[in-house]
CSV table of C-alpha atoms in Angstrom, one decimal:
chain,number,residue,atom,x,y,z
A,27,UNK,CA,-7.4,-80.0,-9.0
A,28,UNK,CA,-7.2,-76.8,-7.2
A,29,UNK,CA,-5.6,-74.0,-8.5
A,30,UNK,CA,-4.6,-71.0,-6.1
A,31,UNK,CA,-2.5,-67.8,-6.8
A,32,UNK,CA,0.5,-69.0,-4.1
A,33,UNK,CA,1.1,-72.7,-2.7
A,34,UNK,CA,3.2,-72.3,0.3
A,35,UNK,CA,5.1,-75.1,1.5
A,36,UNK,CA,5.6,-75.1,5.6
A,37,UNK,CA,3.7,-73.9,8.3
A,38,UNK,CA,6.2,-72.9,10.6
A,39,UNK,CA,6.6,-69.0,11.5
A,40,UNK,CA,8.4,-68.6,7.4
A,41,UNK,CA,5.4,-70.2,6.0
A,42,UNK,CA,2.2,-68.7,8.0
A,43,UNK,CA,4.1,-64.9,7.8
A,44,UNK,CA,4.4,-65.7,3.9
A,45,UNK,CA,1.1,-66.9,3.7
A,46,UNK,CA,-0.6,-63.9,6.2
A,47,UNK,CA,1.2,-61.4,3.7
A,48,UNK,CA,0.7,-62.7,0.4
A,49,UNK,CA,-3.3,-62.9,1.8
A,50,UNK,CA,-3.3,-59.4,2.9
A,51,UNK,CA,-1.7,-58.3,-0.6
A,52,UNK,CA,-4.8,-60.0,-2.2
A,53,UNK,CA,-3.7,-63.2,-3.0
A,54,UNK,CA,-5.5,-66.7,-2.9
A,55,UNK,CA,-2.9,-69.0,-0.7
A,56,UNK,CA,-3.1,-72.2,0.2
A,57,UNK,CA,-0.7,-73.9,2.9
A,58,UNK,CA,0.9,-77.1,3.4
A,59,UNK,CA,2.7,-79.3,6.0
A,60,UNK,CA,3.2,-82.3,6.7
A,61,UNK,CA,2.7,-82.2,10.3
A,62,UNK,CA,-0.7,-82.1,12.2
A,63,UNK,CA,-0.6,-78.9,14.7
A,64,UNK,CA,0.6,-78.2,17.0
A,65,UNK,CA,3.6,-79.9,17.0
A,66,UNK,CA,7.2,-79.3,18.8
A,67,UNK,CA,10.1,-78.3,17.0
A,68,UNK,CA,13.9,-78.4,17.5
A,69,UNK,CA,14.7,-74.3,18.1
A,70,UNK,CA,16.1,-72.3,20.4
A,71,UNK,CA,12.6,-70.8,20.7
A,72,UNK,CA,13.6,-66.8,20.9
A,73,UNK,CA,11.6,-63.7,19.0
A,74,UNK,CA,14.0,-60.8,19.3
A,75,UNK,CA,12.6,-57.5,20.1
A,76,UNK,CA,12.2,-56.2,16.3
A,77,UNK,CA,10.1,-59.9,15.5
A,78,UNK,CA,7.5,-58.5,17.9
A,79,UNK,CA,6.8,-55.7,15.3
A,80,UNK,CA,5.7,-58.4,12.6
A,81,UNK,CA,3.6,-60.6,15.3
A,82,UNK,CA,2.1,-57.5,16.1
A,83,UNK,CA,1.2,-56.6,12.4
A,84,UNK,CA,-0.2,-60.2,12.0
A,85,UNK,CA,-2.6,-59.6,15.2
A,86,UNK,CA,-0.5,-62.5,17.2
A,87,UNK,CA,1.6,-60.5,19.8
A,88,UNK,CA,-0.8,-60.4,22.2
A,89,UNK,CA,-1.9,-63.7,22.7
A,90,UNK,CA,2.1,-64.6,22.3
A,91,UNK,CA,2.8,-62.6,25.0
A,92,UNK,CA,0.2,-64.1,27.4
A,93,UNK,CA,2.2,-67.3,26.9
A,94,UNK,CA,5.7,-66.5,26.5
A,95,UNK,CA,9.0,-65.5,28.9
A,96,UNK,CA,10.2,-61.9,28.7
A,97,UNK,CA,14.1,-61.7,27.5
A,98,UNK,CA,15.5,-58.5,28.8
A,99,UNK,CA,18.9,-59.2,27.2
A,100,UNK,CA,21.6,-61.9,26.7
A,101,UNK,CA,24.9,-62.8,28.6
A,102,UNK,CA,27.5,-65.1,27.0
A,103,UNK,CA,30.2,-67.1,29.0
A,104,UNK,CA,33.2,-67.2,27.1
A,105,UNK,CA,35.6,-70.3,27.6
A,106,UNK,CA,38.1,-68.1,30.0
A,107,UNK,CA,34.8,-67.4,32.0
A,108,UNK,CA,35.0,-63.6,30.7
A,109,UNK,CA,31.3,-62.5,30.3
A,110,UNK,CA,29.8,-60.1,27.6
A,111,UNK,CA,26.4,-58.8,29.2
A,112,UNK,CA,24.0,-56.8,26.9
A,113,UNK,CA,20.7,-55.6,27.3
A,114,UNK,CA,18.2,-54.5,25.1
A,115,UNK,CA,17.2,-51.4,26.8
A,116,UNK,CA,20.6,-49.1,26.5
A,117,UNK,CA,21.9,-46.3,26.4
A,118,UNK,CA,22.7,-46.4,22.2
A,119,UNK,CA,19.6,-44.6,21.8
A,120,UNK,CA,18.1,-47.2,19.3
A,121,UNK,CA,14.7,-48.9,20.5
A,122,UNK,CA,13.3,-51.9,19.3
A,123,UNK,CA,9.2,-52.6,18.5
A,124,UNK,CA,9.7,-54.2,21.9
A,125,UNK,CA,11.9,-53.1,25.0
A,126,UNK,CA,12.2,-57.6,25.7
A,127,UNK,CA,12.5,-60.6,23.5
A,128,UNK,CA,10.5,-63.5,23.7
A,129,UNK,CA,10.9,-67.0,25.0
A,130,UNK,CA,7.9,-68.7,23.6
A,131,UNK,CA,7.7,-72.9,22.7
A,132,UNK,CA,7.4,-73.6,19.2
A,133,UNK,CA,4.1,-75.8,19.7
A,134,UNK,CA,2.5,-72.5,20.8
A,135,UNK,CA,4.2,-69.9,18.5
A,136,UNK,CA,3.4,-72.0,14.9
A,137,UNK,CA,0.0,-72.9,16.1
A,138,UNK,CA,-0.9,-69.0,16.8
A,139,UNK,CA,0.6,-68.0,13.7
A,140,UNK,CA,-1.0,-70.7,11.6
A,141,UNK,CA,-4.6,-69.7,13.1
A,142,UNK,CA,-3.5,-66.2,11.9
A,143,UNK,CA,-3.3,-67.3,8.7
A,144,UNK,CA,-6.4,-68.9,8.5
A,145,UNK,CA,-8.2,-65.7,9.3
A,146,UNK,CA,-6.6,-63.9,6.5
A,147,UNK,CA,-8.6,-66.6,4.5
A,148,UNK,CA,-5.3,-69.0,4.0
A,149,UNK,CA,-6.7,-72.5,3.1
A,150,UNK,CA,-4.5,-74.7,5.5
A,151,UNK,CA,-3.9,-78.1,5.0
A,152,UNK,CA,-2.3,-80.3,7.6
A,153,UNK,CA,-0.8,-83.7,7.4
A,154,UNK,CA,0.2,-83.3,3.7
A,155,UNK,CA,3.5,-84.6,2.3
A,156,UNK,CA,4.9,-83.0,-1.2
A,157,UNK,CA,5.8,-85.8,-3.7
A,158,UNK,CA,6.8,-83.8,-6.5
A,159,UNK,CA,6.7,-80.1,-7.9
A,160,UNK,CA,5.0,-79.8,-10.8
A,161,UNK,CA,6.8,-78.4,-13.4
A,162,UNK,CA,5.9,-76.5,-17.3
A,163,UNK,CA,8.4,-78.2,-19.7
A,164,UNK,CA,10.8,-74.8,-19.8
A,165,UNK,CA,11.2,-75.8,-16.3
A,166,UNK,CA,8.5,-73.4,-14.4
A,167,UNK,CA,6.6,-74.6,-11.3
A,168,UNK,CA,3.2,-74.7,-11.5
A,169,UNK,CA,2.1,-76.5,-8.6
A,170,UNK,CA,3.0,-79.5,-6.4
A,171,UNK,CA,1.6,-82.9,-5.9
A,172,UNK,CA,0.5,-83.7,-2.6
A,173,UNK,CA,0.2,-87.2,-0.5
A,174,UNK,CA,-2.1,-87.3,2.4
A,175,UNK,CA,-4.4,-89.4,4.9
A,176,UNK,CA,-7.1,-89.3,1.7
A,177,UNK,CA,-4.8,-89.9,-0.7
A,178,UNK,CA,-2.9,-88.2,-3.5
A,179,UNK,CA,-4.5,-84.3,-4.9
A,180,UNK,CA,-2.5,-81.8,-7.2
A,181,UNK,CA,-2.8,-78.1,-6.4
A,182,UNK,CA,-1.7,-75.8,-9.3
A,183,UNK,CA,-0.5,-72.3,-8.3
A,184,UNK,CA,1.2,-69.6,-10.2
A,185,UNK,CA,4.0,-69.5,-7.5
A,186,UNK,CA,5.1,-72.2,-5.2
A,187,UNK,CA,6.7,-70.9,-2.1
A,188,UNK,CA,9.5,-73.0,-0.2
A,189,UNK,CA,9.5,-72.1,3.9
A,190,UNK,CA,10.0,-75.8,4.4
A,191,UNK,CA,13.0,-75.3,6.7
A,192,UNK,CA,16.9,-76.5,6.7
A,193,UNK,CA,16.0,-79.9,4.3
A,194,UNK,CA,13.7,-77.8,2.3
A,195,UNK,CA,11.9,-80.3,-0.5
A,196,UNK,CA,11.2,-77.7,-3.0
A,197,UNK,CA,15.0,-76.0,-2.8
A,198,UNK,CA,16.4,-79.6,-3.0
A,199,UNK,CA,14.2,-80.4,-6.3
A,200,UNK,CA,14.9,-77.6,-7.9
A,201,UNK,CA,18.8,-77.8,-7.4
A,202,UNK,CA,18.7,-75.1,-5.0
A,203,UNK,CA,19.9,-76.2,-2.1
A,204,UNK,CA,23.5,-75.6,-0.9
A,205,UNK,CA,25.5,-76.9,2.4
A,206,UNK,CA,28.8,-75.0,3.5
A,207,UNK,CA,31.8,-76.5,4.4
A,208,UNK,CA,31.7,-74.8,7.7
A,209,UNK,CA,30.7,-74.4,10.3
A,210,UNK,CA,29.0,-77.8,10.4
A,211,UNK,CA,27.0,-78.5,13.6
A,212,UNK,CA,24.0,-80.3,15.0
A,213,UNK,CA,22.1,-79.2,17.7
A,214,UNK,CA,20.3,-81.2,20.4
A,215,UNK,CA,17.1,-79.5,21.9
A,216,UNK,CA,15.0,-80.2,25.1
A,217,UNK,CA,12.8,-78.5,27.7
A,218,UNK,CA,13.7,-79.1,31.2
A,219,UNK,CA,12.1,-77.8,34.6
A,220,UNK,CA,13.9,-76.8,37.7
A,221,UNK,CA,17.0,-75.4,36.3
A,222,UNK,CA,18.5,-73.3,39.1
A,223,UNK,CA,19.5,-69.4,38.3
A,224,UNK,CA,17.3,-68.9,34.8
A,225,UNK,CA,16.2,-65.4,34.9
A,226,UNK,CA,15.3,-62.9,32.3
A,227,UNK,CA,18.6,-63.1,30.1
A,228,UNK,CA,19.2,-65.7,27.5
A,229,UNK,CA,22.5,-67.5,28.4
A,230,UNK,CA,25.0,-68.7,25.7
A,231,UNK,CA,27.9,-70.8,27.4
A,232,UNK,CA,30.4,-71.6,25.2
A,233,UNK,CA,33.2,-74.4,25.5
A,234,UNK,CA,35.3,-75.6,23.5
A,235,UNK,CA,33.2,-79.0,22.5
A,236,UNK,CA,30.4,-76.7,21.2
A,237,UNK,CA,28.5,-74.2,23.2
A,238,UNK,CA,24.7,-74.5,25.0
A,239,UNK,CA,21.8,-71.7,25.0
A,240,UNK,CA,19.7,-71.4,28.1
A,241,UNK,CA,16.1,-69.5,28.3
A,242,UNK,CA,12.7,-69.8,29.8
A,243,UNK,CA,10.1,-70.1,27.6
A,244,UNK,CA,7.0,-70.0,29.6
A,245,UNK,CA,4.9,-72.0,31.6
A,246,UNK,CA,8.0,-72.7,33.8
A,247,UNK,CA,10.4,-74.4,31.1
A,248,UNK,CA,13.8,-73.6,29.9
A,249,UNK,CA,14.9,-74.1,26.6
A,250,UNK,CA,18.2,-75.9,26.2
A,251,UNK,CA,19.6,-76.1,22.9
A,252,UNK,CA,23.1,-77.7,22.5
A,253,UNK,CA,25.2,-76.8,19.5
A,254,UNK,CA,28.5,-79.1,18.7
A,255,UNK,CA,30.5,-79.7,15.4
A,256,UNK,CA,29.2,-82.5,13.0
A,257,UNK,CA,32.1,-84.6,14.0
A,258,UNK,CA,30.6,-85.4,17.5
A,259,UNK,CA,27.7,-87.5,16.4
A,260,UNK,CA,29.7,-90.5,16.7
A,261,UNK,CA,30.3,-89.7,20.2
A,262,UNK,CA,25.9,-90.0,20.6
A,263,UNK,CA,26.0,-93.8,19.4
A,264,UNK,CA,24.2,-94.0,23.0
A,265,UNK,CA,21.5,-91.8,22.2
A,266,UNK,CA,21.0,-87.9,22.3
A,267,UNK,CA,19.2,-87.8,25.5
A,268,UNK,CA,22.7,-89.5,27.4
A,269,UNK,CA,25.1,-87.2,25.2
A,270,UNK,CA,22.9,-84.1,26.5
A,271,UNK,CA,23.4,-85.0,30.1
A,272,UNK,CA,26.9,-86.0,29.9
A,273,UNK,CA,27.6,-82.8,28.1
A,274,UNK,CA,25.8,-80.9,31.1
A,275,UNK,CA,27.5,-82.7,33.8
A,276,UNK,CA,30.9,-82.3,32.6
A,277,UNK,CA,30.1,-78.5,32.5
A,278,UNK,CA,31.2,-77.4,36.3
A,279,UNK,CA,28.7,-74.3,36.2
A,280,UNK,CA,25.7,-75.7,34.7
A,281,UNK,CA,26.1,-79.4,36.4
A,282,UNK,CA,25.3,-77.7,39.7
A,283,UNK,CA,22.3,-75.9,38.2
A,284,UNK,CA,20.7,-79.0,36.6
A,285,UNK,CA,21.1,-81.1,39.7
A,286,UNK,CA,17.7,-80.8,40.8
A,287,UNK,CA,16.3,-80.3,37.1
A,288,UNK,CA,14.3,-82.5,34.7
A,289,UNK,CA,14.0,-83.1,31.7
A,290,UNK,CA,10.4,-83.1,30.3
A,291,UNK,CA,10.4,-83.4,26.7
A,292,UNK,CA,12.3,-85.7,24.4
A,293,UNK,CA,16.1,-84.4,22.8
A,294,UNK,CA,15.0,-83.4,19.8
A,295,UNK,CA,18.3,-82.8,16.9
A,296,UNK,CA,18.6,-80.7,14.1
A,297,UNK,CA,21.1,-79.7,11.5
A,298,UNK,CA,23.6,-79.2,10.3
A,299,UNK,CA,23.6,-75.6,9.7
A,300,UNK,CA,25.5,-73.3,7.4
A,301,UNK,CA,22.8,-73.4,4.4
A,302,UNK,CA,22.4,-70.9,1.8
A,303,UNK,CA,20.4,-71.6,-1.4
A,304,UNK,CA,22.3,-70.7,-4.5
A,305,UNK,CA,19.8,-68.5,-5.1
A,306,UNK,CA,16.2,-68.0,-2.9
A,307,UNK,CA,14.3,-68.4,-6.5
A,308,UNK,CA,13.4,-70.4,-9.5
A,309,UNK,CA,10.6,-69.5,-12.1
A,310,UNK,CA,7.3,-70.2,-10.4
A,311,UNK,CA,9.2,-70.3,-6.7
A,312,UNK,CA,10.5,-68.5,-4.1
A,313,UNK,CA,12.5,-69.5,-1.2
A,314,UNK,CA,12.1,-67.9,2.5
A,315,UNK,CA,13.3,-69.2,5.9
A,316,UNK,CA,15.5,-71.6,6.8
A,317,UNK,CA,14.9,-73.2,3.1
A,318,UNK,CA,16.5,-69.7,1.7
A,319,UNK,CA,19.6,-69.7,4.5
A,320,UNK,CA,20.7,-70.5,8.1
A,321,UNK,CA,24.1,-69.8,8.9
A,322,UNK,CA,24.1,-71.1,13.0
A,323,UNK,CA,21.6,-70.6,15.9
A,324,UNK,CA,24.1,-68.9,17.9
A,325,UNK,CA,22.6,-65.4,17.0
A,326,UNK,CA,19.1,-66.7,17.3
A,327,UNK,CA,18.5,-65.5,14.0
A,328,UNK,CA,15.9,-68.1,12.7
A,329,UNK,CA,12.7,-66.9,13.8
A,330,UNK,CA,13.1,-63.0,13.2
A,331,UNK,CA,14.4,-63.6,9.7
A,332,UNK,CA,11.4,-66.3,9.0
A,333,UNK,CA,9.1,-63.8,9.8
A,334,UNK,CA,10.7,-60.5,8.4
A,335,UNK,CA,11.1,-63.1,4.6
A,336,UNK,CA,7.5,-63.7,4.7
A,337,UNK,CA,6.8,-59.9,5.4
A,338,UNK,CA,9.3,-59.1,2.7
A,339,UNK,CA,8.6,-61.1,-0.3
A,340,UNK,CA,4.6,-60.4,-0.1
A,341,UNK,CA,5.4,-57.5,-2.6
A,342,UNK,CA,7.5,-59.3,-5.1
A,343,UNK,CA,5.2,-62.5,-5.4
A,344,UNK,CA,2.4,-60.3,-6.2
A,345,UNK,CA,4.4,-58.9,-9.0
A,346,UNK,CA,5.3,-62.5,-9.9
A,347,UNK,CA,1.8,-63.7,-10.1
A,348,UNK,CA,0.2,-60.9,-12.0
A,349,UNK,CA,3.5,-61.1,-14.4
A,350,UNK,CA,2.3,-60.5,-18.2
A,351,UNK,CA,5.3,-62.3,-19.4
A,352,UNK,CA,7.9,-64.9,-18.2
A,353,UNK,CA,10.3,-62.2,-18.3
A,354,UNK,CA,8.6,-59.9,-16.1
A,355,UNK,CA,7.5,-62.6,-13.5
A,356,UNK,CA,11.6,-63.6,-13.5
A,357,UNK,CA,12.3,-59.8,-12.9
A,358,UNK,CA,9.9,-59.7,-10.0
A,359,UNK,CA,11.7,-62.8,-8.6
A,360,UNK,CA,15.1,-61.1,-9.1
A,361,UNK,CA,14.2,-58.5,-7.4
A,362,UNK,CA,13.0,-60.5,-4.4
A,363,UNK,CA,16.5,-61.6,-4.3
A,364,UNK,CA,18.3,-58.1,-4.2
A,365,UNK,CA,15.5,-57.0,-1.4
A,366,UNK,CA,16.7,-60.0,0.6
A,367,UNK,CA,20.6,-59.0,0.3
A,368,UNK,CA,19.6,-55.4,1.0
A,369,UNK,CA,17.7,-56.7,4.3
A,370,UNK,CA,19.6,-59.5,5.5
A,371,UNK,CA,23.1,-58.8,3.9
A,372,UNK,CA,24.4,-56.7,7.5
A,373,UNK,CA,23.2,-59.4,9.5
A,374,UNK,CA,24.9,-62.0,7.4
A,375,UNK,CA,28.0,-60.6,8.4
A,376,UNK,CA,27.8,-59.7,11.8
A,377,UNK,CA,26.8,-63.6,12.2
A,378,UNK,CA,29.8,-65.0,10.1
A,379,UNK,CA,31.8,-62.7,12.6
A,380,UNK,CA,30.5,-63.7,15.2
A,381,UNK,CA,30.5,-67.7,13.9
A,382,UNK,CA,34.3,-67.0,13.8
A,383,UNK,CA,34.7,-66.2,17.1
A,384,UNK,CA,32.6,-69.3,18.7
A,385,UNK,CA,34.8,-71.5,16.5
A,386,UNK,CA,37.9,-70.1,17.7
A,387,UNK,CA,38.0,-69.7,21.4
A,388,UNK,CA,41.1,-67.5,22.0
A,389,UNK,CA,39.0,-65.2,19.5
A,390,UNK,CA,36.0,-65.3,21.3
A,391,UNK,CA,38.1,-65.1,25.1
A,392,UNK,CA,39.7,-61.9,23.7
A,393,UNK,CA,36.5,-60.2,22.6
A,394,UNK,CA,34.9,-61.0,25.6
A,395,UNK,CA,37.5,-59.5,27.8
A,396,UNK,CA,37.2,-56.3,25.6
A,397,UNK,CA,33.4,-56.6,25.9
A,398,UNK,CA,33.5,-57.1,29.5
A,399,UNK,CA,34.9,-53.9,30.1
A,400,UNK,CA,32.9,-51.9,27.4
A,401,UNK,CA,29.1,-52.4,28.2
A,402,UNK,CA,27.9,-49.7,25.9
A,403,UNK,CA,29.9,-52.0,23.1
A,404,UNK,CA,28.2,-55.0,24.1
A,405,UNK,CA,24.7,-53.7,24.6
A,406,UNK,CA,25.2,-52.1,21.0
A,407,UNK,CA,25.9,-55.7,19.6
A,408,UNK,CA,23.3,-57.5,21.4
A,409,UNK,CA,20.9,-54.8,19.7
A,410,UNK,CA,22.2,-55.7,16.4
A,411,UNK,CA,21.2,-59.3,17.2
A,412,UNK,CA,17.8,-58.0,18.6
A,413,UNK,CA,17.0,-56.6,15.4
A,414,UNK,CA,16.4,-53.0,16.0
A,415,UNK,CA,19.9,-51.7,16.0
A,416,UNK,CA,21.4,-51.7,12.3
A,417,UNK,CA,24.2,-54.0,11.7
A,418,UNK,CA,26.1,-51.0,10.2
A,419,UNK,CA,26.2,-49.5,13.7
A,420,UNK,CA,29.0,-52.3,14.5
A,421,UNK,CA,30.5,-52.8,11.4
A,422,UNK,CA,32.4,-49.5,11.0
A,423,UNK,CA,36.1,-49.4,11.2
A,424,UNK,CA,35.6,-47.2,14.7
A,425,UNK,CA,33.5,-49.6,16.1
A,426,UNK,CA,35.3,-52.8,14.6
A,427,UNK,CA,38.5,-51.6,16.4
A,428,UNK,CA,37.1,-51.3,19.5
A,429,UNK,CA,36.9,-55.2,19.5
A,430,UNK,CA,40.3,-55.2,19.2
A,431,UNK,CA,40.8,-53.5,22.7
């Protein structure tokens, strides 16, 4: 039965980043995922300008830029028809690691990052499903039992990192999972070719029946991500493909742009969102990425938060693994929780404000009217969603008053 310092569950950006950074810190790491890579994943497939900093540190950026589509900013179409147009290069004076974001397919991104983890010395086991967590009588997690094509095996670890997404097995088995009552939304995601009018701006089209995002992701493909309230799931009885087609055809502006388009991948569903673990740790375990928290896909925070969370946790994982007592071990895990709050707390508040506006069309219409006249403020807000403008720049009383017009 293998024994490692760290067992990472999940091979997406959160898991690969966590594994890579832990390996760089000198820890012996094993990463497991139930899939075989490359594999598709329903996702907006957007990497913010500041996300490129972490990709560069991992040695993955140049390879990904060669296969991705550049994104210069975002445009949000409100139900009223007003537009919020913001770009990453602007007069506010903040600059990201790159002046652009990236639209990149998850088949490409996840495979490249997993290869970078392997290159750092991480043992990767694909097609390995976690059957159960191993725990000491005092509750401390000590590893996991896996089901693989070759049979059952147990991996013992000083620390298990749950990076296994919205429906995290690690989080649920430890009683940490928590779903918020609002907003309860689900997403349908597919790739199309020949969508007219798609340029270097990511697009969000908000209606009273949900919203859809469009972004180029390289190789002539456009990511189409429709997000609707969960209560609309009953309208998908004819299938997700038919529902997505009907939704696009019912939107006057989008219908003409999709008239000559072809869907080239299956429609994949994910959600519901608005989940946040009661806390991102348990003795012997840490959570990161969507397993720790995911509010709503509107701001495209998933991939950056996954990468940044993996980078952030390595210091605390090292301390937890090397702890001389359970008390010191838990102290390191509490330190990780505080660090997450300090790192992401401002963005969580911004996400909640944006989520409130998206769920209340009159509020979003008002914000769009204001921001359509105040390009500097729009650029500032888009910079926050690009992760290089600090959230405090828009959370000051003076700036919030500007949103009121």
